[in-house]
PDB file of C-alpha atoms in Angstrom:
ATOM      1  CA  MET A  17     128.467  37.302   5.519  1.00 38.00           C
ATOM      2  CA  ARG A  18     129.490  33.676   6.142  1.00 40.00           C
ATOM      3  CA  ARG A  19     125.634  32.312   6.655  1.00 41.00           C
ATOM      4  CA  LEU A  20     125.036  34.223   2.766  1.00 37.00           C
ATOM      5  CA  VAL A  21     127.732  32.031   1.293  1.00 39.00           C
ATOM      6  CA  LEU A  22     126.774  28.862   3.447  1.00 37.00           C
ATOM      7  CA  THR A  23     123.167  29.700   2.036  1.00 39.00           C
ATOM      8  CA  CYS A  24     124.138  30.341  -1.410  1.00 38.00           C
ATOM      9  CA  THR A  25     126.785  27.067  -1.522  1.00 38.00           C
ATOM     10  CA  ILE A  26     123.463  24.890  -0.122  1.00 34.00           C
ATOM     11  CA  ALA A  27     121.285  26.247  -3.139  1.00 37.00           C
ATOM     12  CA  ALA A  28     123.826  25.469  -5.649  1.00 37.00           C
ATOM     13  CA  LEU A  29     124.025  22.377  -4.149  1.00 35.00           C
ATOM     14  CA  GLY A  30     120.673  21.683  -4.664  1.00 38.00           C
ATOM     15  CA  VAL A  31     120.695  22.731  -8.244  1.00 35.00           C
ATOM     16  CA  ALA A  32     123.655  20.606  -9.344  1.00 35.00           C
ATOM     17  CA  LEU A  33     122.409  17.188  -7.693  1.00 32.00           C
ATOM     18  CA  SER A  34     119.942  15.030  -9.166  1.00 34.00           C
ATOM     19  CA  PRO A  35     117.105  14.507  -6.460  1.00 39.00           C
ATOM     20  CA  VAL A  36     116.332  10.459  -5.912  1.00 38.00           C
ATOM     21  CA  VAL A  37     112.918   9.183  -5.345  1.00 40.00           C
ATOM     22  CA  PRO A  38     112.497   6.251  -2.682  1.00 42.00           C
ATOM     23  CA  THR A  39     110.169   3.552  -3.565  1.00 39.00           C
ATOM     24  CA  ALA A  40     107.652   1.517  -1.285  1.00 38.00           C
ATOM     25  CA  SER A  41     109.840  -1.783  -2.494  1.00 38.00           C
ATOM     26  CA  GLY A  42     112.821   0.588  -0.980  1.00 40.00           C
ATOM     27  CA  VAL A  43     114.769   0.635  -4.577  1.00 42.00           C
ATOM     28  CA  THR A  44     115.608   4.397  -5.124  1.00 42.00           C
ATOM     29  CA  ALA A  45     114.484   5.050  -8.622  1.00 44.00           C
ATOM     30  CA  ALA A  46     115.513   7.977 -10.465  1.00 41.00           C
ATOM     31  CA  PRO A  47     112.991  11.231 -10.576  1.00 46.00           C
ATOM     32  CA  ARG A  48     109.179  10.270 -11.911  1.00 46.00           C
ATOM     33  CA  ASP A  49     110.216  12.255 -14.921  1.00 54.00           C
ATOM     34  CA  THR A  50     112.830  10.258 -16.419  1.00 80.00           C
ATOM     35  CA  PHE A  51     110.701   7.174 -16.627  1.00 93.00           C
ATOM     36  CA  PRO A  52     109.469   7.265 -20.167  1.00 93.00           C
ATOM     37  CA  ALA A  53     105.424   7.632 -20.929  1.00 92.00           C
ATOM     38  CA  ARG A  54     105.930   4.376 -23.371  1.00 95.00           C
ATOM     39  CA  VAL A  55     107.717   1.523 -23.107  1.00 97.00           C
ATOM     40  CA  GLU A  56     108.019  -0.499 -25.819  1.00 97.00           C
ATOM     41  CA  LEU A  57     108.038  -4.023 -26.980  1.00 98.00           C
ATOM     42  CA  PRO A  58     109.287  -6.257 -29.421  1.00 98.00           C
ATOM     43  CA  ASP A  59     107.658  -6.320 -32.709  1.00 98.00           C
ATOM     44  CA  GLY A  60     104.644  -9.186 -32.968  1.00 98.00           C
ATOM     45  CA  PHE A  61     105.069  -9.701 -29.076  1.00 98.00           C
ATOM     46  CA  GLN A  62     101.463  -9.925 -28.429  1.00 98.00           C
ATOM     47  CA  PRO A  63     101.491  -9.196 -25.225  1.00 98.00           C
ATOM     48  CA  GLU A  64      98.906 -10.054 -22.689  1.00 97.00           C
ATOM     49  CA  GLY A  65     100.143 -10.086 -18.879  1.00 97.00           C
ATOM     50  CA  ILE A  66     102.310  -8.028 -16.690  1.00 98.00           C
ATOM     51  CA  ALA A  67     104.150  -9.042 -13.290  1.00 98.00           C
ATOM     52  CA  LEU A  68     106.298  -6.098 -11.637  1.00 95.00           C
ATOM     53  CA  GLY A  69     109.075  -5.563  -8.857  1.00 86.00           C
ATOM     54  CA  PRO A  70     110.307  -5.233  -6.619  1.00 85.00           C
ATOM     55  CA  GLY A  71     111.896  -2.868  -7.891  1.00 90.00           C
ATOM     56  CA  PRO A  72     111.414  -0.886 -11.535  1.00 95.00           C
ATOM     57  CA  THR A  73     111.684  -4.054 -13.620  1.00 97.00           C
ATOM     58  CA  ALA A  74     108.739  -5.780 -15.327  1.00 98.00           C
ATOM     59  CA  TRP A  75     107.641  -8.876 -17.079  1.00 98.00           C
ATOM     60  CA  PHE A  76     105.581  -9.436 -20.225  1.00 98.00           C
ATOM     61  CA  GLY A  77     104.295 -12.567 -21.640  1.00 98.00           C
ATOM     62  CA  SER A  78     103.480 -13.464 -25.084  1.00 98.00           C
ATOM     63  CA  ARG A  79     100.389 -14.558 -26.228  1.00 97.00           C
ATOM     64  CA  ALA A  80     102.046 -16.272 -29.084  1.00 96.00           C
ATOM     65  CA  ASP A  81     104.611 -18.655 -28.258  1.00 97.00           C
ATOM     66  CA  GLY A  82     104.800 -18.148 -24.337  1.00 98.00           C
ATOM     67  CA  ASP A  83     108.225 -15.959 -24.041  1.00 98.00           C
ATOM     68  CA  ILE A  84     109.002 -14.176 -21.094  1.00 98.00           C
ATOM     69  CA  TYR A  85     110.353 -10.364 -21.509  1.00 98.00           C
ATOM     70  CA  GLU A  86     111.730  -8.618 -18.978  1.00 98.00           C
ATOM     71  CA  VAL A  87     112.024  -4.848 -19.385  1.00 98.00           C
ATOM     72  CA  SER A  88     113.694  -1.720 -17.131  1.00 97.00           C
ATOM     73  CA  LEU A  89     111.018   0.832 -16.767  1.00 97.00           C
ATOM     74  CA  ARG A  90     113.447   3.266 -15.974  1.00 96.00           C
ATOM     75  CA  THR A  91     115.239   3.059 -19.188  1.00 96.00           C
ATOM     76  CA  GLY A  92     113.008   0.983 -21.345  1.00 96.00           C
ATOM     77  CA  ASP A  93     115.461  -1.824 -22.595  1.00 97.00           C
ATOM     78  CA  GLY A  94     114.499  -5.054 -21.835  1.00 97.00           C
ATOM     79  CA  SER A  95     115.365  -8.754 -23.308  1.00 97.00           C
ATOM     80  CA  VAL A  96     113.793 -12.438 -23.650  1.00 98.00           C
ATOM     81  CA  ILE A  97     115.132 -14.471 -20.263  1.00 97.00           C
ATOM     82  CA  SER A  98     112.668 -17.220 -21.282  1.00 98.00           C
ATOM     83  CA  GLN A  99     111.708 -19.103 -24.299  1.00 97.00           C
ATOM     84  CA  GLY A 100     108.044 -19.686 -24.199  1.00 97.00           C
ATOM     85  CA  PRO A 101     106.720 -23.753 -24.483  1.00 96.00           C
ATOM     86  CA  GLY A 102     104.947 -22.450 -27.897  1.00 97.00           C
ATOM     87  CA  THR A 103     101.456 -22.373 -26.051  1.00 97.00           C
ATOM     88  CA  PRO A 104     100.891 -18.460 -24.593  1.00 97.00           C
ATOM     89  CA  SER A 105     101.701 -16.914 -21.446  1.00 98.00           C
ATOM     90  CA  VAL A 106      98.714 -14.558 -19.987  1.00 98.00           C
ATOM     91  CA  GLY A 107      98.378 -13.627 -16.199  1.00 97.00           C
ATOM     92  CA  MET A 108     101.292 -13.357 -14.202  1.00 97.00           C
ATOM     93  CA  LYS A 109     102.883 -12.078 -10.610  1.00 97.00           C
ATOM     94  CA  SER A 110     106.213 -11.926  -9.378  1.00 96.00           C
ATOM     95  CA  ASP A 111     107.483 -12.936  -5.466  1.00 94.00           C
ATOM     96  CA  ARG A 112     110.148 -10.792  -3.531  1.00 91.00           C
ATOM     97  CA  GLN A 113     112.175 -14.189  -4.204  1.00 93.00           C
ATOM     98  CA  GLY A 114     112.467 -13.667  -8.161  1.00 94.00           C
ATOM     99  CA  ARG A 115     110.057 -15.931  -8.983  1.00 96.00           C
ATOM    100  CA  LEU A 116     107.150 -15.585 -11.261  1.00 97.00           C
ATOM    101  CA  TYR A 117     103.813 -17.161 -11.497  1.00 97.00           C
ATOM    102  CA  VAL A 118     102.427 -17.365 -15.264  1.00 98.00           C
ATOM    103  CA  ALA A 119      99.003 -18.484 -16.463  1.00 98.00           C
ATOM    104  CA  GLY A 120      98.889 -20.969 -19.684  1.00 98.00           C
ATOM    105  CA  GLY A 121      95.913 -20.119 -21.227  1.00 97.00           C
ATOM    106  CA  THR A 122      94.525 -22.454 -23.274  1.00 96.00           C
ATOM    107  CA  SER A 123      97.249 -25.008 -22.382  1.00 97.00           C
ATOM    108  CA  GLY A 124      95.467 -25.516 -19.133  1.00 97.00           C
ATOM    109  CA  THR A 125      98.843 -25.599 -17.228  1.00 97.00           C
ATOM    110  CA  ALA A 126     100.867 -22.592 -14.529  1.00 97.00           C
ATOM    111  CA  ARG A 127     104.416 -22.002 -14.844  1.00 97.00           C
ATOM    112  CA  ILE A 128     107.057 -21.127 -12.250  1.00 96.00           C
ATOM    113  CA  ILE A 129     110.189 -19.167 -13.333  1.00 97.00           C
ATOM    114  CA  ASP A 130     112.877 -18.235 -11.900  1.00 96.00           C
ATOM    115  CA  THR A 131     113.405 -14.432 -13.166  1.00 96.00           C
ATOM    116  CA  GLU A 132     117.402 -14.653 -12.563  1.00 95.00           C
ATOM    117  CA  THR A 133     117.981 -17.237 -15.054  1.00 96.00           C
ATOM    118  CA  GLY A 134     114.758 -18.265 -16.885  1.00 96.00           C
ATOM    119  CA  VAL A 135     114.874 -21.316 -15.830  1.00 97.00           C
ATOM    120  CA  VAL A 136     111.334 -22.848 -15.518  1.00 97.00           C
ATOM    121  CA  LEU A 137     111.510 -24.338 -11.536  1.00 95.00           C
ATOM    122  CA  ASP A 138     107.705 -25.894 -12.175  1.00 95.00           C
ATOM    123  CA  ASP A 139     105.150 -26.782 -14.843  1.00 96.00           C
ATOM    124  CA  ARG A 140     102.162 -27.889 -13.103  1.00 96.00           C
ATOM    125  CA  THR A 141      98.828 -28.802 -14.926  1.00 97.00           C
ATOM    126  CA  LEU A 142      96.072 -27.483 -13.755  1.00 97.00           C
ATOM    127  CA  THR A 143      93.272 -29.322 -15.884  1.00 96.00           C
ATOM    128  CA  THR A 144      93.207 -31.319 -18.982  1.00 93.00           C
ATOM    129  CA  GLY A 145      89.394 -30.320 -19.786  1.00 91.00           C
ATOM    130  CA  PRO A 146      88.794 -27.653 -21.629  1.00 93.00           C
ATOM    131  CA  SER A 147      90.484 -24.022 -20.498  1.00 95.00           C
ATOM    132  CA  PHE A 148      91.939 -20.828 -20.608  1.00 97.00           C
ATOM    133  CA  VAL A 149      93.748 -20.354 -17.402  1.00 98.00           C
ATOM    134  CA  ASN A 150      93.850 -16.232 -17.555  1.00 98.00           C
ATOM    135  CA  ASP A 151      95.054 -14.865 -14.361  1.00 98.00           C
ATOM    136  CA  VAL A 152      96.984 -15.111 -11.525  1.00 98.00           C
ATOM    137  CA  VAL A 153      97.114 -13.640  -7.558  1.00 98.00           C
ATOM    138  CA  LEU A 154     100.011 -14.512  -5.001  1.00 96.00           C
ATOM    139  CA  THR A 155      98.711 -15.102  -1.248  1.00 95.00           C
ATOM    140  CA  ARG A 156     101.289 -15.607   1.410  1.00 92.00           C
ATOM    141  CA  THR A 157     100.164 -19.950   1.390  1.00 93.00           C
ATOM    142  CA  ALA A 158      98.966 -19.954  -2.014  1.00 96.00           C
ATOM    143  CA  ALA A 159      99.054 -19.252  -5.750  1.00 97.00           C
ATOM    144  CA  TRP A 160      95.265 -18.929  -7.293  1.00 98.00           C
ATOM    145  CA  PHE A 161      95.039 -18.935 -11.029  1.00 98.00           C
ATOM    146  CA  THR A 162      91.434 -18.241 -12.663  1.00 98.00           C
ATOM    147  CA  ASP A 163      89.983 -20.293 -15.697  1.00 98.00           C
ATOM    148  CA  SER A 164      88.001 -18.087 -18.574  1.00 97.00           C
ATOM    149  CA  SER A 165      85.667 -21.264 -19.676  1.00 96.00           C
ATOM    150  CA  GLN A 166      85.074 -23.341 -16.330  1.00 95.00           C
ATOM    151  CA  ALA A 167      83.339 -21.537 -13.271  1.00 96.00           C
ATOM    152  CA  GLN A 168      86.248 -23.031 -11.358  1.00 97.00           C
ATOM    153  CA  LEU A 169      89.732 -21.798  -9.451  1.00 98.00           C
ATOM    154  CA  TYR A 170      93.236 -23.410  -9.412  1.00 98.00           C
ATOM    155  CA  ARG A 171      94.935 -23.389  -5.919  1.00 97.00           C
ATOM    156  CA  VAL A 172      98.698 -23.813  -6.115  1.00 96.00           C
ATOM    157  CA  ASP A 173     100.241 -24.344  -2.592  1.00 94.00           C
ATOM    158  CA  ARG A 174     102.956 -22.412  -1.788  1.00 92.00           C
ATOM    159  CA  GLY A 175     105.549 -23.764   0.370  1.00 82.00           C
ATOM    160  CA  ALA A 176     108.463 -22.803   2.821  1.00 77.00           C
ATOM    161  CA  GLY A 177     109.609 -19.630   1.567  1.00 76.00           C
ATOM    162  CA  GLY A 178     106.756 -19.064  -1.118  1.00 74.00           C
ATOM    163  CA  GLY A 179     108.017 -21.429  -3.738  1.00 76.00           C
ATOM    164  CA  PRO A 180     105.264 -23.763  -5.131  1.00 81.00           C
ATOM    165  CA  GLY A 181     104.335 -26.870  -3.251  1.00 79.00           C
ATOM    166  CA  THR A 182     103.116 -29.928  -4.272  1.00 84.00           C
ATOM    167  CA  ALA A 183      99.640 -29.715  -3.916  1.00 89.00           C
ATOM    168  CA  THR A 184      96.543 -28.423  -6.514  1.00 95.00           C
ATOM    169  CA  THR A 185      93.332 -27.796  -5.668  1.00 96.00           C
ATOM    170  CA  THR A 186      90.342 -27.316  -7.887  1.00 97.00           C
ATOM    171  CA  LEU A 187      87.932 -24.710  -6.584  1.00 98.00           C
ATOM    172  CA  PRO A 188      84.561 -24.743  -7.912  1.00 98.00           C
ATOM    173  CA  LEU A 189      82.818 -21.444  -7.976  1.00 98.00           C
ATOM    174  CA  THR A 190      79.083 -21.976  -6.530  1.00 98.00           C
ATOM    175  CA  GLY A 191      76.498 -18.921  -4.267  1.00 97.00           C
ATOM    176  CA  GLU A 192      75.678 -16.067  -6.490  1.00 97.00           C
ATOM    177  CA  TRP A 193      78.299 -17.074  -9.171  1.00 96.00           C
ATOM    178  CA  GLU A 194      76.862 -16.614 -12.676  1.00 92.00           C
ATOM    179  CA  GLN A 195      78.609 -17.774 -15.563  1.00 90.00           C
ATOM    180  CA  GLY A 196      77.074 -16.584 -18.318  1.00 84.00           C
ATOM    181  CA  THR A 197      78.371 -17.152 -22.353  1.00 85.00           C
ATOM    182  CA  GLY A 198      81.639 -16.356 -23.261  1.00 84.00           C
ATOM    183  CA  PHE A 199      84.780 -15.400 -20.917  1.00 90.00           C
ATOM    184  CA  GLY A 200      83.739 -16.192 -17.464  1.00 93.00           C
ATOM    185  CA  VAL A 201      86.319 -16.079 -14.510  1.00 96.00           C
ATOM    186  CA  ASN A 202      88.941 -13.402 -15.339  1.00 97.00           C
ATOM    187  CA  GLY A 203      90.386 -11.128 -13.294  1.00 97.00           C
ATOM    188  CA  ILE A 204      91.615 -11.373  -9.964  1.00 98.00           C
ATOM    189  CA  SER A 205      92.513 -10.259  -6.505  1.00 98.00           C
ATOM    190  CA  THR A 206      92.280 -10.025  -2.506  1.00 98.00           C
ATOM    191  CA  THR A 207      90.062  -7.971  -0.743  1.00 98.00           C
ATOM    192  CA  PRO A 208      91.441  -5.232   1.572  1.00 97.00           C
ATOM    193  CA  THR A 209      91.449  -7.767   4.630  1.00 94.00           C
ATOM    194  CA  GLY A 210      93.565 -10.634   2.816  1.00 94.00           C
ATOM    195  CA  ARG A 211      90.631 -12.997   3.862  1.00 95.00           C
ATOM    196  CA  ALA A 212      89.124 -13.866   0.669  1.00 98.00           C
ATOM    197  CA  LEU A 213      89.560 -13.317  -3.261  1.00 98.00           C
ATOM    198  CA  LEU A 214      87.871 -11.290  -5.591  1.00 98.00           C
ATOM    199  CA  VAL A 215      87.200 -12.108  -9.578  1.00 98.00           C
ATOM    200  CA  VAL A 216      85.689 -10.413 -12.232  1.00 98.00           C
ATOM    201  CA  ASN A 217      83.291 -12.009 -14.940  1.00 97.00           C
ATOM    202  CA  SER A 218      84.370  -9.984 -18.206  1.00 96.00           C
ATOM    203  CA  THR A 219      80.890 -11.397 -19.723  1.00 96.00           C
ATOM    204  CA  THR A 220      78.102 -10.160 -17.088  1.00 96.00           C
ATOM    205  CA  GLY A 221      80.474  -7.743 -15.660  1.00 96.00           C
ATOM    206  CA  LEU A 222      79.702  -8.526 -12.102  1.00 97.00           C
ATOM    207  CA  LEU A 223      82.185  -8.546  -9.295  1.00 98.00           C
ATOM    208  CA  TYR A 224      82.516 -11.431  -6.983  1.00 98.00           C
ATOM    209  CA  ARG A 225      84.054 -12.254  -3.456  1.00 98.00           C
ATOM    210  CA  VAL A 226      84.910 -15.469  -3.241  1.00 98.00           C
ATOM    211  CA  ALA A 227      85.477 -17.460  -0.067  1.00 98.00           C
ATOM    212  CA  PRO A 228      88.950 -19.391  -0.500  1.00 97.00           C
ATOM    213  CA  ALA A 229      87.536 -22.734   1.654  1.00 96.00           C
ATOM    214  CA  THR A 230      84.979 -23.207  -0.009  1.00 98.00           C
ATOM    215  CA  GLY A 231      84.385 -21.494  -3.240  1.00 98.00           C
ATOM    216  CA  GLU A 232      81.099 -19.427  -2.298  1.00 98.00           C
ATOM    217  CA  ALA A 233      80.725 -16.650  -4.235  1.00 98.00           C
ATOM    218  CA  THR A 234      79.038 -12.999  -3.378  1.00 98.00           C
ATOM    219  CA  GLU A 235      78.284 -10.665  -5.746  1.00 98.00           C
ATOM    220  CA  VAL A 236      79.605  -7.231  -4.731  1.00 98.00           C
ATOM    221  CA  ASP A 237      77.292  -4.224  -4.267  1.00 98.00           C
ATOM    222  CA  LEU A 238      78.860  -1.751  -6.952  1.00 98.00           C
ATOM    223  CA  GLY A 239      76.165   0.831  -6.761  1.00 97.00           C
ATOM    224  CA  GLY A 240      75.051   0.004 -10.163  1.00 96.00           C
ATOM    225  CA  ALA A 241      78.783   0.373 -12.127  1.00 97.00           C
ATOM    226  CA  SER A 242      79.225  -2.597 -14.833  1.00 97.00           C
ATOM    227  CA  LEU A 243      82.482  -4.055 -15.442  1.00 98.00           C
ATOM    228  CA  THR A 244      81.869  -5.109 -19.015  1.00 97.00           C
ATOM    229  CA  MET A 245      85.165  -6.363 -20.373  1.00 97.00           C
ATOM    230  CA  GLY A 246      86.767  -6.825 -17.462  1.00 97.00           C
ATOM    231  CA  ASP A 247      90.332  -8.275 -17.665  1.00 97.00           C
ATOM    232  CA  GLY A 248      93.514  -7.443 -15.156  1.00 97.00           C
ATOM    233  CA  MET A 249      93.013  -6.343 -11.588  1.00 98.00           C
ATOM    234  CA  LEU A 250      95.228  -4.623  -8.827  1.00 98.00           C
ATOM    235  CA  ARG A 251      94.143  -3.943  -5.448  1.00 97.00           C
ATOM    236  CA  HIS A 252      96.101  -0.867  -3.655  1.00 96.00           C
ATOM    237  CA  GLY A 253      95.104  -0.639   0.006  1.00 96.00           C
ATOM    238  CA  ARG A 254      90.945  -0.584  -0.518  1.00 97.00           C
ATOM    239  CA  THR A 255      91.458   0.658  -3.966  1.00 97.00           C
ATOM    240  CA  LEU A 256      90.799  -1.671  -6.812  1.00 98.00           C
ATOM    241  CA  TYR A 257      92.014  -0.724 -10.578  1.00 98.00           C
ATOM    242  CA  VAL A 258      89.970  -2.902 -13.165  1.00 98.00           C
ATOM    243  CA  VAL A 259      90.971  -2.868 -16.838  1.00 98.00           C
ATOM    244  CA  ARG A 260      88.300  -3.224 -19.290  1.00 98.00           C
ATOM    245  CA  ASN A 261      90.405  -4.095 -22.383  1.00 97.00           C
ATOM    246  CA  ARG A 262      88.236  -3.747 -25.501  1.00 96.00           C
ATOM    247  CA  ILE A 263      86.247  -0.084 -23.991  1.00 96.00           C
ATOM    248  CA  ASN A 264      90.442   0.969 -23.287  1.00 96.00           C
ATOM    249  CA  GLU A 265      89.575   2.589 -20.009  1.00 97.00           C
ATOM    250  CA  VAL A 266      90.480   1.073 -16.667  1.00 97.00           C
ATOM    251  CA  ALA A 267      87.643   1.543 -13.653  1.00 98.00           C
ATOM    252  CA  VAL A 268      88.751   2.527 -10.111  1.00 98.00           C
ATOM    253  CA  LEU A 269      86.855   1.302  -7.215  1.00 98.00           C
ATOM    254  CA  ARG A 270      86.928   1.870  -3.422  1.00 98.00           C
ATOM    255  CA  LEU A 271      86.040  -0.956  -1.917  1.00 98.00           C
ATOM    256  CA  SER A 272      84.257  -1.067   1.603  1.00 97.00           C
ATOM    257  CA  ARG A 273      87.052  -3.001   3.994  1.00 95.00           C
ATOM    258  CA  THR A 274      85.236  -6.683   3.790  1.00 95.00           C
ATOM    259  CA  ALA A 275      84.899  -5.936  -0.306  1.00 97.00           C
ATOM    260  CA  LEU A 276      81.310  -6.447   0.066  1.00 98.00           C
ATOM    261  CA  THR A 277      80.640  -3.133  -1.641  1.00 98.00           C
ATOM    262  CA  GLY A 278      82.674  -0.751  -3.550  1.00 98.00           C
ATOM    263  CA  ARG A 279      81.540   2.520  -5.621  1.00 97.00           C
ATOM    264  CA  LEU A 280      82.836   4.011  -9.041  1.00 98.00           C
ATOM    265  CA  VAL A 281      85.323   6.514  -7.858  1.00 97.00           C
ATOM    266  CA  ARG A 282      87.247   7.524 -10.985  1.00 96.00           C
ATOM    267  CA  THR A 283      87.810   6.359 -14.429  1.00 96.00           C
ATOM    268  CA  ILE A 284      91.148   6.449 -16.781  1.00 96.00           C
ATOM    269  CA  THR A 285      90.504   6.289 -20.668  1.00 93.00           C
ATOM    270  CA  ALA A 286      92.461   7.037 -23.848  1.00 85.00           C
ATOM    271  CA  ASP A 287      91.337  10.458 -23.267  1.00 84.00           C
ATOM    272  CA  ASP A 288      93.696  11.131 -20.427  1.00 80.00           C
ATOM    273  CA  LEU A 289      96.372  10.301 -22.492  1.00 85.00           C
ATOM    274  CA  PRO A 290      98.754  11.492 -25.257  1.00 83.00           C
ATOM    275  CA  ALA A 291      97.818   9.708 -28.881  1.00 82.00           C
ATOM    276  CA  SER A 292     101.299   8.450 -28.607  1.00 80.00           C
ATOM    277  CA  THR A 293     101.130   6.557 -25.343  1.00 86.00           C
ATOM    278  CA  SER A 294      97.426   5.828 -25.654  1.00 91.00           C
ATOM    279  CA  PHE A 295      95.500   2.689 -24.973  1.00 95.00           C
ATOM    280  CA  ASP A 296      95.099  -0.057 -27.704  1.00 96.00           C
ATOM    281  CA  VAL A 297      93.153  -2.569 -25.896  1.00 97.00           C
ATOM    282  CA  PRO A 298      95.045  -3.301 -22.506  1.00 98.00           C
ATOM    283  CA  THR A 299      94.685  -6.569 -20.666  1.00 98.00           C
ATOM    284  CA  THR A 300      96.199  -6.354 -17.179  1.00 98.00           C
ATOM    285  CA  VAL A 301      97.535  -3.386 -14.728  1.00 98.00           C
ATOM    286  CA  ALA A 302     100.882  -3.144 -12.300  1.00 97.00           C
ATOM    287  CA  ARG A 303     101.900  -0.107 -10.463  1.00 96.00           C
ATOM    288  CA  PHE A 304     105.009   1.121  -9.424  1.00 96.00           C
ATOM    289  CA  GLY A 305     105.486   4.580  -7.374  1.00 93.00           C
ATOM    290  CA  SER A 306     102.235   6.688  -8.434  1.00 93.00           C
ATOM    291  CA  HIS A 307     101.987   5.091 -12.019  1.00 95.00           C
ATOM    292  CA  LEU A 308     100.246   2.154 -13.064  1.00 96.00           C
ATOM    293  CA  TYR A 309     101.719   0.181 -16.504  1.00 97.00           C
ATOM    294  CA  LEU A 310      99.335  -1.582 -18.708  1.00 98.00           C
ATOM    295  CA  PRO A 311     100.620  -3.551 -22.026  1.00 98.00           C
ATOM    296  CA  ASN A 312      98.456  -3.257 -25.039  1.00 98.00           C
ATOM    297  CA  ALA A 313      97.198  -6.198 -26.331  1.00 98.00           C
ATOM    298  CA  ARG A 314      95.759  -4.970 -29.680  1.00 97.00           C
ATOM    299  CA  PHE A 315      93.099  -7.916 -30.324  1.00 97.00           C
ATOM    300  CA  THR A 316      91.851  -5.667 -32.852  1.00 96.00           C
ATOM    301  CA  THR A 317      94.422  -5.513 -34.322  1.00 97.00           C
ATOM    302  CA  PRO A 318      95.669  -8.305 -36.553  1.00 97.00           C
ATOM    303  CA  PRO A 319      98.984  -9.437 -35.420  1.00 97.00           C
ATOM    304  CA  THR A 320     101.834 -10.119 -37.689  1.00 97.00           C
ATOM    305  CA  PRO A 321     105.366 -10.567 -37.225  1.00 96.00           C
ATOM    306  CA  THR A 322     105.831  -6.809 -37.168  1.00 97.00           C
ATOM    307  CA  THR A 323     103.009  -5.528 -35.306  1.00 98.00           C
ATOM    308  CA  ASP A 324     103.748  -2.884 -32.800  1.00 97.00           C
ATOM    309  CA  TYR A 325     103.406  -3.378 -29.008  1.00 98.00           C
ATOM    310  CA  TRP A 326     103.526  -1.086 -26.065  1.00 97.00           C
ATOM    311  CA  VAL A 327     103.513  -0.587 -22.273  1.00 97.00           C
ATOM    312  CA  THR A 328     101.451   2.708 -21.274  1.00 97.00           C
ATOM    313  CA  LYS A 329     101.829   4.256 -18.102  1.00 95.00           C
ATOM    314  CA  VAL A 330      99.222   6.293 -16.604  1.00 94.00           C
ATOM    315  CA  ARG A 331      98.919   8.274 -13.138  1.00 92.00           C
ATOM    316  CA  ALA A 332      97.536   6.026 -10.512  1.00 92.00           C
ATOM    317  CA  LYS A 333      95.893   8.987  -9.002  1.00 84.00           C
ATOM    318  CA  ALA A 334      94.301  11.971 -10.644  1.00 70.00           C
ATOM    319  CA  GLY A 335      96.625  15.140  -9.876  1.00 52.00           C
ATOM    320  CA  ASP A 336      99.664  12.701  -8.629  1.00 49.00           C
TER     321      ASP A 336
END
């Protein structure tokens, strides 16, 4: 009888208590289904880039004026934490010390922002020529920025504690790189070993492995898969997510350890989503737990002060 009472008591507690889910960053999150499937952004915001974490906090940059908007993925509540300079904020990445690295689009600059205060810690000129500084990836020693108008990358050194150093270097792309017309380099990531960079050419649809010391680019053999309209990228282990913006899909690739080869294993499309949370030209991607988050830039919709914008949440893996 005592065992029966104890069993019933434990069962009752299991019903009464809400479960918690530990995340990779050590933050305890609420159950997955309490996070909204669609996160609203301010009307007229014109988002492009996303940075996320540690924890369920995301930041978005405005193409209209460069404002930085912070939002809780748990509740959907948000606010502008840093006023923009009047030029675009596009690709972004955050580090564990609360710094946000922001690509400046047509301004040819990179900004580093303190996410606690919104203060601009550094406003770095990367180039004075025609440019579109589009995306960024962080390594232990550097922040690497792409330029979609020129066949080159920019390296901003990261000093002690990961903060911005004083040196900025331009790295021309050589080897097998083909610039083509229109947007060239767009999204950027690292290889599974962390020893090289991966960049996608939006116009040609080719993916390249780039040696960070020399700029030599080698085409990644994707078995015939095309990544035209390739935009933001996210690598998780040997899985690479590539957002194909105007096609409204995400290509999911499985890379070899060296990232010299890869294969398309899945495609996430609007057909996988409810109409209320569907894609409308997603541009970049970040991951929290078992889900991906993608801001919709709505490039095909004329922007007005009342145009609505949102972030779509999708499962990172089929069956999650």
